[in-house]
Amino acid sequence: MTDDRTNDAAARIEALRREIAHHDHRYHVLDAPEIADDAYDELVQELRALEAVHPELVTPGSPTQRVGGAPNAALDTAAHVAAMLSLDSSADPVAFQQFDVRLRRALGDEGVRYSLEPKLDGLSIEIVFEGGRLARAVTRGDGRRGEVVTANVRTITGLPERLSGATVPVPALVAVRGEVFLPLDAFDDVNEALLADGKTPFANPRNAAAGTIRQLDPALAASRPLALYAYDLLESEVGGAETPFETHGEVLAGLAAWGLPVNPEHAWARDADEAWSVFEELAGRRDALPYEIDGVVVKLDALALRRALGSTAHHPRWAYAIKFPPRKEVSQVLRIVTSVGRTGAVTPVALLRPVSIGGVTVSRANLHNREDIERKDIREGDTVRVERAGDVIPQVVERVEVAGERGAPFRMPDRCPSCGSVLEPRGPYTVCPNAFECPAQRIGRIVHFASRRGLDIDGLGERTARQLVERGLVTQLPQLFELEPAMLETLDGFAEVSARNLHDALQRARRTELPRLLYGLGIPEVGAAVAQTLAQRFGTLAAVRGASIEALEAVDGVGPVMAGAIHGFVHEPRNAEVLDALEARIETLPIEVVEPEAQPLVGVTIVFTGALERFTRDQARAVVERLGARAAGSVSKRTRLVVAGSDAGSKLVKATELGIEVVDEDGFLAYLEGLGIDTGELTGGAS
Ligand code: IVH
């Protein structure tokens, strides 16, 4: 892509990577962070979001390829038992033919046989067993040293802690090479959970696996079911006195005999043509595999011949990766239509001249939102490049310049294609504000309302919600509570007992906790965490509805966009009617309200910068946050106060430029005391 926006994105991505690297150094090496953790997270999130839109700009060195929650420069590193080389590779059949020719020229034809395996799209890892016991697991790193990720690798099911020597003796030192990956269904689950928490999902399973294996909390790794296939053994062990392996096939059998997981997808080929057929056959099945692969690895089977060929500094001369061509194809946009999602977001979709991409016929592709389509300037009739990444919906990547007249620029409709309501812009998105009546949103909203974090109504999933809506039994959420067992019994899949159970579950849900109700309403931008803070601040649904935009914005974690969205949602007249009806039917349990009086600093943003001496930055931050303030990482117009220690740098300059009040540590304590706040916690009681 060569348009200016991509160049902008590339420049921003570069800037973000530099900034993140700088903060990593401040945090991990100098132990002197300049920004708060949440400001750091914001940078990483922004980078991840940009990379998701521009996967072609993702590089192996990007912090997103190693960050998975916590920054991880804190991981120890270790040298590999032997260098972990790369693979010679190409998507070009001629280049692969040449590999075969080179190899035969050096060895002759005698004994040449290839072993073929899928090229797994994960991360390669070295796992060392000492005395048969798992001693450490190290990422590839720079090929010589990598990061020690033993604790996370231990969470992989199927990886033995101890190798079995029952059929094949286990050498004292075993260094196994393999690939760690996240199976596709687990990838979907991980992303779904991230989305439910209001976080940015991973762009692909590889990133998700990398983020998981390199973060610091093994409990988090354990919650994401990583998998591993072992595919190689350190050269010095094989064919040695202790192991009888002479071929790669024997190595794989040996790895399996020791109890290691070995990919059952495996084939043999006598020559390049046969190898190519295997490649094509696997390419056709690529989408049916439960994990991502990006090609086929062709390896010389005989270990003695491998030794004869040796390696370059970069790759062994006895192996070659035939890569799948990128899953991108050119097609033509026949029409652009819009569809309304379950949350009311109106998504433009390109209807394409059908095209086969990686064995799947694609006739629709996602254009995401108003800004995306404007940025790429996609119009009906345009020639476009379409990509399928992982199992995600195909996307229009870019427009391909062709000579000739173009159609008119695309305009989002003014009215909802499902219910006719006047649409509203919300950030880059366009949304239908008619949350509860719009037919396109009805089913999704019932499912969300009844979901586990919502009212947690057992037996009310997608299938049931669909029937309720399609049979006209529920046109509005509150009608759920009027459903009689006899009506429920008429639904497919229901009988007397199950109908009564659902009825009882619905009636039980009429007494619930406010955070569940707020979450279940599907208010835009309000995830489970915000629902909780809103509930604590306001105590009742009525109070949330009565809150001003300012009062909403003063709630921790609620910014101006979110405050506007919440306010707009509850005051939309049709939504308000539904909320009235729900309030009449649902009783929320009392919750301890955190009064704003107890938080005199609500709405105040404070920045700490420079070296503090009397107390740590964390202590100060904790105190002001408890009082309702936001401790921000950078100075902006919204900053109320800058607390500057010695060596304060650019933030101090910026604060001065913006005319923001700057105080030193003593001034900060005086500021708090002036508000009647006890500062004993910061001064050790001796202020
Ligand atoms: S063999 C010295 N077999 O591909 C060669 N590699 O581009 C050792 N990979 O870093 C590699 N699946 O992470 C081998 N079945 C497979 C593989 C595989 C994936 C990766 C591996 C390596 C990369 C090279």
XYZ file of C-alpha atoms and ligand atoms in Angstrom:
711
model
C 0.000 0.000 0.000
C 1.397 3.311 -0.920
C -1.213 5.851 0.054
C -0.425 8.624 2.495
C -2.474 7.099 5.272
C -0.328 3.975 5.196
C 2.775 6.096 5.289
C 1.265 7.897 8.256
C 0.527 4.576 9.909
C 4.069 3.349 9.220
C 5.520 6.517 10.710
C 3.262 6.302 13.755
C 4.110 2.616 14.215
C 7.810 3.456 14.094
C 7.370 6.285 16.589
C 5.383 4.048 18.936
C 8.004 1.307 18.788
C 10.749 3.803 19.627
C 8.731 5.237 22.462
C 7.894 1.800 23.878
C 11.545 0.718 23.646
C 12.522 3.875 25.510
C 10.034 3.163 28.293
C 11.067 -0.502 28.465
C 14.627 0.676 29.074
C 13.540 3.213 31.716
C 11.426 0.613 33.467
C 13.542 -2.526 33.325
C 17.104 -1.309 33.080
C 17.133 2.064 34.824
C 14.236 1.120 37.104
C 13.001 4.680 36.660
C 9.781 4.708 34.687
C 8.644 7.997 33.260
C 5.063 7.047 32.653
C 2.335 5.216 34.506
C 1.607 1.605 33.633
C -1.716 2.504 32.078
C -0.091 5.112 29.847
C 2.422 2.455 28.790
C -0.407 0.030 28.096
C -2.101 2.674 25.986
C 0.967 2.929 23.762
C 1.103 -0.829 23.301
C -2.627 -0.975 22.622
C -2.367 1.737 20.009
C 0.497 -0.090 18.326
C -1.397 -3.360 18.411
C -4.472 -1.725 16.897
C -2.428 -0.141 14.102
C -0.683 -3.423 13.382
C -4.013 -5.201 13.243
C -5.066 -2.833 10.467
C -1.657 -3.026 8.761
C -0.459 -6.608 9.234
C 2.123 -6.031 6.512
C 3.908 -3.620 8.861
C 4.307 -6.151 11.672
C 7.970 -7.041 12.195
C 9.424 -9.755 14.408
C 11.103 -7.051 16.493
C 7.871 -5.211 17.242
C 7.077 -5.037 20.949
C 3.655 -6.529 20.192
C 5.448 -9.699 19.187
C 6.729 -10.083 22.698
C 4.411 -8.130 24.941
C 1.390 -9.974 26.232
C 0.133 -7.939 29.105
C 3.174 -7.323 31.215
C 6.388 -6.066 29.647
C 8.787 -8.933 29.668
C 12.310 -7.639 29.414
C 12.271 -9.049 32.922
C 12.649 -12.585 31.543
C 16.053 -14.185 31.975
C 17.953 -15.155 28.876
C 19.997 -18.281 28.246
C 22.306 -19.507 25.498
C 21.023 -22.285 23.271
C 22.713 -25.659 23.435
C 23.395 -25.086 19.728
C 22.468 -22.197 17.475
C 18.862 -22.244 16.299
C 19.083 -21.682 12.578
C 16.429 -20.408 10.260
C 15.118 -22.087 7.102
C 15.769 -21.275 3.482
C 12.351 -20.553 2.051
C 10.311 -19.252 -0.833
C 6.846 -19.431 -2.349
C 8.398 -19.841 -5.802
C 8.291 -23.389 -7.252
C 11.404 -22.696 -9.323
C 13.391 -21.743 -6.227
C 12.403 -25.045 -4.635
C 13.451 -26.964 -7.799
C 16.825 -25.250 -7.542
C 17.184 -26.373 -3.928
C 16.648 -29.953 -5.058
C 19.142 -29.545 -7.938
C 21.808 -28.068 -5.613
C 21.314 -30.855 -3.135
C 21.625 -33.616 -5.772
C 24.638 -31.963 -7.329
C 26.398 -32.179 -3.967
C 25.204 -35.644 -2.936
C 24.152 -37.487 -6.063
C 20.762 -39.185 -6.184
C 21.678 -42.082 -3.945
C 19.640 -42.191 -0.733
C 17.929 -38.846 -1.297
C 14.495 -38.974 0.261
C 12.515 -36.098 1.709
C 10.458 -35.920 4.860
C 7.689 -33.322 4.743
C 5.862 -31.602 7.574
C 3.571 -28.599 7.893
C 5.420 -25.383 8.643
C 3.648 -24.383 11.833
C 3.025 -20.685 12.223
C 4.011 -20.297 15.852
C 7.271 -19.704 17.681
C 10.198 -22.042 17.691
C 11.474 -23.128 21.031
C 14.338 -25.147 22.469
C 13.393 -27.467 25.276
C 16.251 -28.974 27.229
C 15.893 -32.177 29.217
C 18.676 -33.036 31.648
C 18.725 -36.561 32.984
C 15.390 -36.967 31.218
C 13.764 -34.106 33.179
C 12.550 -30.858 31.705
C 15.255 -28.376 32.702
C 14.466 -25.262 30.690
C 12.670 -23.897 27.646
C 14.203 -21.050 25.682
C 12.719 -18.967 22.851
C 14.600 -18.633 19.590
C 15.719 -15.079 20.414
C 18.572 -14.054 18.145
C 19.331 -17.699 17.332
C 22.108 -17.966 19.910
C 20.412 -16.709 23.070
C 16.751 -16.574 23.835
C 14.424 -15.907 26.731
C 13.827 -18.496 29.410
C 10.122 -19.297 29.389
C 10.172 -22.612 31.242
C 7.255 -21.810 33.569
C 4.963 -20.934 30.679
C 6.065 -23.907 28.582
C 5.270 -26.177 31.529
C 1.606 -25.154 31.149
C 1.435 -26.878 27.742
C -0.699 -29.983 28.030
C 0.902 -33.057 26.528
C 4.450 -31.905 27.206
C 5.972 -34.381 29.659
C 7.965 -33.215 32.658
C 10.023 -36.375 32.296
C 10.939 -38.273 29.122
C 10.102 -41.939 28.974
C 12.992 -44.297 28.247
C 10.761 -47.345 28.025
C 11.474 -48.122 24.360
C 14.270 -45.727 23.348
C 17.011 -44.827 25.851
C 17.099 -41.158 26.820
C 20.527 -39.429 26.548
C 21.734 -37.433 29.546
C 21.213 -34.192 27.651
C 18.400 -33.839 25.144
C 17.757 -30.546 23.333
C 14.493 -30.706 21.427
C 13.364 -28.155 18.878
C 9.711 -27.575 18.327
C 7.013 -25.053 17.658
C 4.677 -23.556 20.240
C 1.360 -22.464 18.806
C -2.189 -21.588 19.753
C -4.818 -23.791 18.067
C -7.470 -21.809 16.205
C -10.367 -22.564 18.538
C -8.282 -21.497 21.529
C -7.299 -18.349 19.620
C -10.977 -17.514 19.148
C -11.657 -18.053 22.848
C -8.722 -15.869 23.879
C -9.861 -13.043 21.629
C -13.447 -13.359 22.756
C -12.339 -13.028 26.371
C -10.151 -10.009 25.523
C -13.065 -8.350 23.745
C -15.380 -9.055 26.666
C -12.882 -7.234 28.876
C -12.834 -4.296 26.489
C -9.284 -5.122 25.379
C -7.784 -5.252 21.889
C -7.791 -8.774 20.466
C -4.665 -10.357 18.979
C -4.286 -9.972 15.213
C -3.478 -13.644 14.634
C -2.742 -16.888 16.502
C 1.016 -16.376 16.173
C 0.907 -13.052 18.005
C -1.335 -14.582 20.619
C 1.080 -17.479 21.180
C 4.061 -15.125 21.310
C 2.299 -12.794 23.722
C 1.326 -15.692 25.938
C 4.651 -17.504 26.061
C 6.597 -14.350 26.840
C 4.541 -12.840 29.585
C 5.373 -13.150 33.222
C 2.323 -14.766 34.722
C 2.217 -18.559 34.213
C -1.409 -18.540 35.421
C -2.299 -16.431 32.395
C -0.357 -18.796 30.133
C -2.216 -21.717 31.665
C -5.534 -20.051 30.829
C -4.565 -19.995 27.151
C -4.160 -23.570 25.967
C -0.907 -23.446 24.024
C 0.163 -26.524 22.106
C 3.531 -27.847 20.965
C 4.869 -30.141 18.286
C 8.465 -31.313 18.538
C 10.201 -31.631 15.169
C 13.923 -31.823 15.658
C 16.686 -32.962 17.912
C 20.093 -31.488 18.462
C 22.506 -32.841 15.846
C 25.127 -34.096 18.309
C 22.672 -36.428 20.003
C 21.363 -38.213 16.989
C 23.243 -41.165 15.639
C 25.411 -40.969 18.752
C 26.244 -43.880 20.992
C 23.133 -43.431 23.096
C 20.550 -43.109 20.334
C 20.298 -45.278 17.251
C 18.705 -42.649 14.989
C 19.886 -42.555 11.398
C 17.014 -40.808 9.696
C 14.661 -37.946 10.431
C 11.811 -40.451 10.407
C 13.525 -42.299 13.234
C 14.077 -39.072 15.112
C 10.366 -38.258 14.939
C 9.501 -41.779 16.091
C 12.059 -41.431 18.896
C 10.647 -38.083 20.045
C 7.213 -39.678 20.141
C 8.563 -42.708 22.042
C 9.973 -40.361 24.697
C 6.457 -39.025 25.114
C 6.805 -35.752 23.218
C 3.960 -34.492 21.019
C 4.844 -34.992 17.335
C 2.697 -33.752 14.472
C 0.817 -36.668 12.879
C 0.739 -34.692 9.610
C 3.786 -36.107 7.882
C 4.627 -37.365 4.399
C 7.478 -38.713 2.298
C 8.692 -37.728 -1.184
C 11.341 -39.230 -3.439
C 11.935 -36.105 -5.466
C 10.982 -32.473 -5.952
C 7.887 -33.299 -7.994
C 6.490 -35.574 -5.333
C 7.323 -33.000 -2.716
C 5.432 -30.399 -4.719
C 2.372 -32.645 -4.897
C 2.431 -33.038 -1.122
C 2.696 -29.269 -0.808
C -0.314 -28.740 -3.067
C -2.333 -31.378 -1.310
C -1.661 -29.760 2.060
C -2.380 -26.294 0.672
C -5.846 -27.576 -0.227
C -6.391 -28.789 3.340
C -4.822 -25.797 5.011
C -8.125 -24.369 6.199
C -9.328 -27.652 7.605
C -6.368 -27.928 9.978
C -7.027 -26.884 13.582
C -3.930 -24.610 13.608
C -2.296 -22.053 11.336
C 0.437 -23.179 8.979
C 2.307 -21.048 6.495
C 3.928 -23.670 4.290
C 5.574 -27.066 4.177
C 9.062 -27.906 5.436
C 10.985 -30.332 3.207
C 13.827 -32.064 5.042
C 16.427 -34.514 3.838
C 15.724 -37.749 5.666
C 19.192 -39.336 5.996
C 21.123 -37.765 8.862
C 24.521 -38.767 7.434
C 23.715 -36.910 4.213
C 22.636 -33.888 6.274
C 26.015 -33.872 7.980
C 27.711 -34.030 4.592
C 25.854 -30.920 3.441
C 26.175 -28.831 6.574
C 24.743 -25.369 7.098
C 25.296 -21.763 6.221
C 25.356 -19.222 9.050
C 21.659 -18.711 8.375
C 20.112 -22.078 7.490
C 20.848 -25.767 7.023
C 21.491 -26.754 3.389
C 19.396 -29.901 3.822
C 16.023 -28.315 4.477
C 13.730 -25.985 2.585
C 10.426 -24.325 3.447
C 7.951 -23.984 0.599
C 5.737 -21.147 1.702
C 2.123 -20.644 0.828
C 1.559 -17.567 -1.278
C 0.010 -14.770 0.769
C -3.709 -15.218 1.071
C -4.417 -12.188 -1.007
C -6.190 -11.977 -4.320
C -7.404 -9.234 -6.554
C -11.115 -8.907 -7.218
C -13.684 -6.303 -8.063
C -16.185 -4.591 -5.789
C -19.586 -5.166 -7.343
C -21.543 -3.397 -4.661
C -21.091 -2.008 -1.170
C -23.836 -2.875 1.269
C -24.176 -2.274 4.979
C -25.124 -4.644 7.730
C -26.134 -3.891 11.303
C -24.294 -5.809 13.978
C -25.759 -6.962 17.242
C -24.531 -3.832 19.023
C -25.912 -1.490 16.405
C -22.637 -0.813 14.602
C -23.322 -0.452 10.895
C -20.584 -2.171 8.902
C -19.937 -1.616 5.213
C -19.410 -4.876 3.370
C -17.995 -5.208 -0.148
C -19.790 -7.706 -2.388
C -17.065 -9.047 -4.642
C -16.744 -10.833 -7.906
C -16.144 -14.316 -6.400
C -12.475 -15.174 -6.132
C -10.670 -18.200 -4.728
C -8.247 -17.313 -1.958
C -6.246 -20.185 -0.514
C -8.880 -22.686 -1.615
C -11.918 -20.788 -0.312
C -14.262 -18.840 -2.557
C -14.677 -15.328 -1.260
C -17.549 -13.121 -2.358
C -17.843 -10.690 0.554
C -15.203 -8.756 2.425
C -15.274 -6.509 5.441
C -14.715 -2.785 5.071
C -14.879 -2.272 8.859
C -16.257 1.240 9.286
C -16.769 4.683 7.857
C -13.209 5.846 8.445
C -11.654 2.687 7.064
C -13.582 2.914 3.820
C -12.779 6.624 3.489
C -9.113 6.055 4.204
C -8.836 3.310 1.599
C -11.187 5.226 -0.705
C -13.019 2.118 -1.864
C -15.891 2.647 -4.280
C -18.265 0.377 -6.156
C -16.573 -0.895 -9.313
C -13.059 -0.577 -7.861
C -10.445 -3.276 -8.262
C -9.233 -4.267 -4.796
C -6.841 -6.583 -3.042
C -8.576 -8.950 -0.639
C -6.876 -10.859 2.141
C -7.838 -13.741 4.369
C -5.784 -13.883 7.561
C -6.231 -16.866 9.848
C -9.862 -17.725 10.010
C -10.885 -14.094 10.276
C -13.430 -12.617 7.860
C -11.832 -11.582 4.564
C -10.872 -7.932 4.395
C -10.381 -5.432 1.636
C -6.730 -4.493 2.067
C -6.366 -1.791 -0.534
C -7.501 -0.444 -3.837
C -5.586 -1.433 -6.939
C -5.093 1.461 -9.326
C -6.551 0.735 -12.765
C -7.118 3.081 -15.675
C -10.613 4.392 -16.352
C -13.489 6.200 -14.704
C -14.358 5.455 -11.123
C -17.732 5.412 -9.434
C -18.908 7.958 -6.889
C -17.344 7.925 -3.405
C -19.186 5.672 -0.997
C -21.408 7.330 1.557
C -22.698 5.600 4.644
C -26.505 5.555 4.668
C -28.257 8.176 6.793
C -30.727 5.660 8.116
C -30.415 2.204 9.659
C -30.910 -0.450 6.971
C -32.757 -2.563 9.510
C -35.100 -0.168 11.380
C -34.839 3.154 9.548
C -33.575 5.146 12.552
C -31.309 8.086 11.821
C -27.760 6.785 12.247
C -25.184 8.468 14.458
C -21.420 8.670 14.096
C -19.422 7.345 17.033
C -15.696 7.676 16.534
C -14.841 5.809 13.324
C -18.091 3.863 13.558
C -21.650 4.584 12.574
C -24.283 3.228 14.900
C -27.996 2.724 15.055
C -29.175 4.346 18.312
C -32.395 2.337 18.433
C -30.838 -0.295 20.639
C -33.839 -2.298 21.748
C -36.303 -2.031 18.881
C -34.024 -2.399 15.882
C -34.716 -5.930 14.579
C -31.053 -6.438 13.667
C -30.025 -5.877 17.273
C -32.843 -7.633 19.059
C -31.507 -11.193 19.202
C -27.965 -10.141 20.043
C -29.162 -7.884 22.820
C -31.237 -10.608 24.445
C -28.250 -12.962 24.347
C -26.012 -10.275 25.849
C -28.608 -9.403 28.507
C -28.781 -13.050 29.567
C -25.027 -13.705 29.296
C -22.874 -14.847 32.180
C -21.625 -11.375 33.065
C -25.080 -9.968 32.470
C -28.174 -11.326 34.223
C -26.741 -14.828 33.885
C -29.982 -16.474 32.790
C -29.432 -20.188 32.272
C -31.062 -21.621 29.161
C -31.346 -18.332 27.276
C -28.745 -18.580 24.526
C -28.706 -17.619 20.872
C -31.027 -20.406 19.723
C -33.732 -19.606 22.235
C -33.407 -15.836 21.762
C -33.788 -16.279 18.013
C -36.987 -18.258 18.417
C -38.425 -15.792 20.902
C -37.851 -12.948 18.475
C -38.839 -14.753 15.308
C -42.104 -15.978 16.832
C -42.896 -12.509 18.052
C -42.917 -13.599 21.708
C -40.360 -10.955 22.641
C -40.114 -7.674 20.798
C -38.726 -5.783 23.812
C -36.345 -6.972 26.518
C -38.822 -6.404 29.393
C -41.225 -8.888 27.815
C -38.773 -11.622 28.789
C -40.171 -11.405 32.281
C -43.764 -11.854 31.097
C -43.068 -15.191 29.388
C -45.203 -17.985 30.832
C -43.973 -21.594 31.011
C -46.716 -22.618 28.568
C -45.352 -20.189 25.958
C -41.790 -21.369 26.459
C -42.854 -24.975 26.093
C -43.798 -24.278 22.469
C -40.166 -23.503 21.559
C -38.033 -26.071 19.746
C -35.884 -27.973 22.185
C -38.120 -27.215 25.168
C -40.337 -29.512 27.198
C -42.314 -28.999 30.371
C -39.375 -29.126 32.753
C -36.969 -27.040 30.691
C -39.665 -24.424 30.073
C -40.339 -24.174 33.789
C -36.616 -23.954 34.488
C -36.159 -21.064 32.070
C -39.224 -19.346 33.487
C -37.829 -19.710 37.013
C -34.404 -18.472 35.906
C -36.019 -15.399 34.357
C -38.008 -14.676 37.500
C -34.908 -15.135 39.676
C -33.039 -12.672 37.455
C -35.490 -9.965 38.478
C -33.458 -9.581 41.643
C -29.939 -8.917 40.498
C -26.823 -6.865 41.073
C -26.595 -3.458 39.436
C -23.265 -4.123 37.654
C -24.872 -7.134 35.937
C -27.848 -5.076 34.829
C -25.638 -2.248 33.533
C -23.447 -4.691 31.640
C -26.436 -6.632 30.322
C -28.020 -3.520 28.832
C -25.203 -3.432 26.304
C -24.619 0.303 26.708
C -21.981 1.241 24.136
C -18.453 1.201 25.552
C -19.602 -0.247 28.887
C -17.831 -3.523 29.627
C -17.924 -5.444 32.885
C -15.291 -3.273 34.584
C -16.957 0.046 33.776
C -20.339 -1.390 34.769
C -18.834 -2.140 38.166
C -17.440 1.366 38.710
C -20.614 3.021 37.450
C -22.632 0.903 39.865
C -20.388 1.814 42.780
C -20.579 5.466 41.984
C -24.311 5.758 41.323
C -25.925 2.868 43.192
C -29.062 2.553 41.055
C -29.994 2.472 37.394
C -32.135 5.569 37.993
C -29.089 7.453 39.273
C -27.017 6.436 36.261
C -29.822 7.667 34.013
C -29.999 10.936 35.902
C -26.248 11.576 35.791
C -24.931 14.507 33.786
C -22.207 14.007 31.198
C -19.798 15.696 33.616
C -20.748 13.382 36.450
C -20.265 10.376 34.191
C -16.928 11.649 32.992
C -15.780 12.033 36.559
C -16.074 8.278 37.059
C -12.779 6.446 37.026
C -12.172 4.860 33.627
C -14.863 6.869 31.848
C -13.573 9.314 29.260
C -15.475 11.964 27.336
C -16.396 9.617 24.457
C -17.738 6.987 26.813
C -19.591 9.541 28.933
C -21.268 10.919 25.798
C -22.159 7.443 24.578
C -23.704 6.418 27.912
C -25.618 9.672 28.229
C -26.875 9.437 24.648
C -27.923 5.822 25.123
C -30.002 6.286 28.263
C -31.689 9.434 26.940
C -32.591 8.075 23.517
C -36.410 8.240 23.872
C -37.126 4.680 22.737
C -34.320 3.303 24.920
C -35.655 5.345 27.844
C -39.034 3.609 27.559
C -37.359 0.216 27.727
C -35.299 1.302 30.712
C -38.470 2.513 32.477
C -40.062 -0.869 31.898
C -36.969 -2.697 33.143
C -36.773 -0.543 36.253
C -40.385 -1.469 37.002
C -39.580 -5.169 36.729
C -36.071 -5.539 38.095
C -34.920 -4.923 41.616
C -31.207 -4.376 42.073
C -29.534 -5.333 45.318
C -28.152 -2.487 47.398
C -24.534 -1.676 46.704
C -22.169 0.396 48.780
C -21.997 3.701 46.968
C -18.649 5.432 46.873
C -19.751 8.989 47.501
C -18.024 11.658 45.477
C -17.439 13.547 48.750
C -15.048 10.780 49.730
C -13.262 11.435 46.471
C -12.467 15.137 46.466
C -10.164 14.750 43.472
C -12.722 13.285 41.054
C -12.168 14.748 37.603
C -8.657 15.934 38.491
C -5.703 14.691 36.457
C -2.290 14.749 38.097
C 1.061 13.995 36.488
C 4.108 12.950 38.518
C 7.472 13.464 36.887
C 11.129 13.472 37.836
C 12.728 11.776 40.831
C 10.659 11.923 44.004
C 12.415 11.576 47.338
C 9.949 11.781 50.204
C 7.653 9.108 48.796
C 7.576 6.877 45.765
C 5.604 7.615 42.684
C 3.510 4.486 43.262
C 2.569 5.638 46.753
C 1.583 9.079 45.538
C -0.353 7.633 42.647
C -2.224 5.215 44.916
C -3.224 8.040 47.262
C -4.543 10.379 44.575
C -6.301 7.595 42.722
C -8.105 6.581 45.868
C -9.250 10.177 46.157
C -10.706 9.938 42.682
C -7.934 11.600 40.657
C -6.410 10.190 37.530
C -2.626 9.807 37.621
C -1.667 10.328 33.989
C 1.575 9.585 32.196
C 1.718 12.647 30.046
C 0.881 16.318 30.338
C -2.044 17.672 28.354
C -4.528 20.513 28.539
C -6.607 18.355 30.845
C -3.839 18.071 33.406
C -4.705 19.935 36.619
C -1.424 19.618 38.481
C 2.136 18.508 37.742
C 4.229 17.235 40.630
C 7.855 17.611 39.615
C 10.780 16.018 41.412
C 14.410 16.698 40.605
C 15.519 16.035 37.013
C 12.017 16.657 35.664
C 12.371 17.066 31.914
C 10.061 17.480 28.967
C 6.877 17.186 30.996
C 7.889 20.126 33.122
C 8.577 22.145 29.989
C 5.231 21.215 28.525
C 3.389 22.030 31.747
C 5.001 25.456 31.801
C 4.068 26.014 28.164
C 0.457 25.091 28.860
C 0.362 27.190 31.985
C -0.397 24.234 34.235
C 0.306 24.503 37.929
C 3.592 22.829 38.886
C 4.536 21.975 42.456
C 7.376 20.102 44.109
C 6.862 17.344 46.664
C 6.247 19.731 49.533
C 3.892 21.754 47.390
C 1.994 18.549 46.592
C 1.608 17.694 50.276
C 0.457 21.245 50.937
C -2.048 20.946 48.087
C -3.512 17.795 49.624
C -3.582 19.311 53.104
C -5.310 22.377 51.687
C -8.108 20.035 50.619
C -8.307 18.624 54.124
C -6.627 15.365 53.164
C -4.458 13.549 55.687
C -0.996 13.119 54.153
C 0.368 10.893 56.902
C 0.490 7.932 54.544
C 2.990 9.741 52.315
C 5.082 11.303 55.026
C 5.188 8.317 57.367
C 3.022 10.313 59.773
C 5.699 12.970 60.207
C 4.664 15.748 57.890
S 12.782 -27.287 11.124
C 17.222 -25.724 11.351
N 10.246 -27.860 11.036
O 10.121 -22.231 10.717
C 15.834 -25.875 10.893
N 10.877 -25.608 11.382
O 11.464 -20.158 9.101
C 14.937 -26.124 12.011
N 8.982 -24.085 11.697
O 12.326 -21.014 13.118
C 13.560 -25.841 11.655
N 7.403 -25.591 11.510
O 10.093 -21.892 13.920
C 11.157 -26.885 11.183
N 8.022 -28.521 11.001
C 8.943 -27.554 11.119
C 8.598 -26.217 11.361
C 9.589 -25.270 11.474
C 7.675 -24.321 11.707
C 9.571 -22.751 11.874
C 10.639 -22.684 12.912
C 11.775 -21.941 12.249
C 11.096 -21.298 11.114
C 12.039 -21.007 10.009
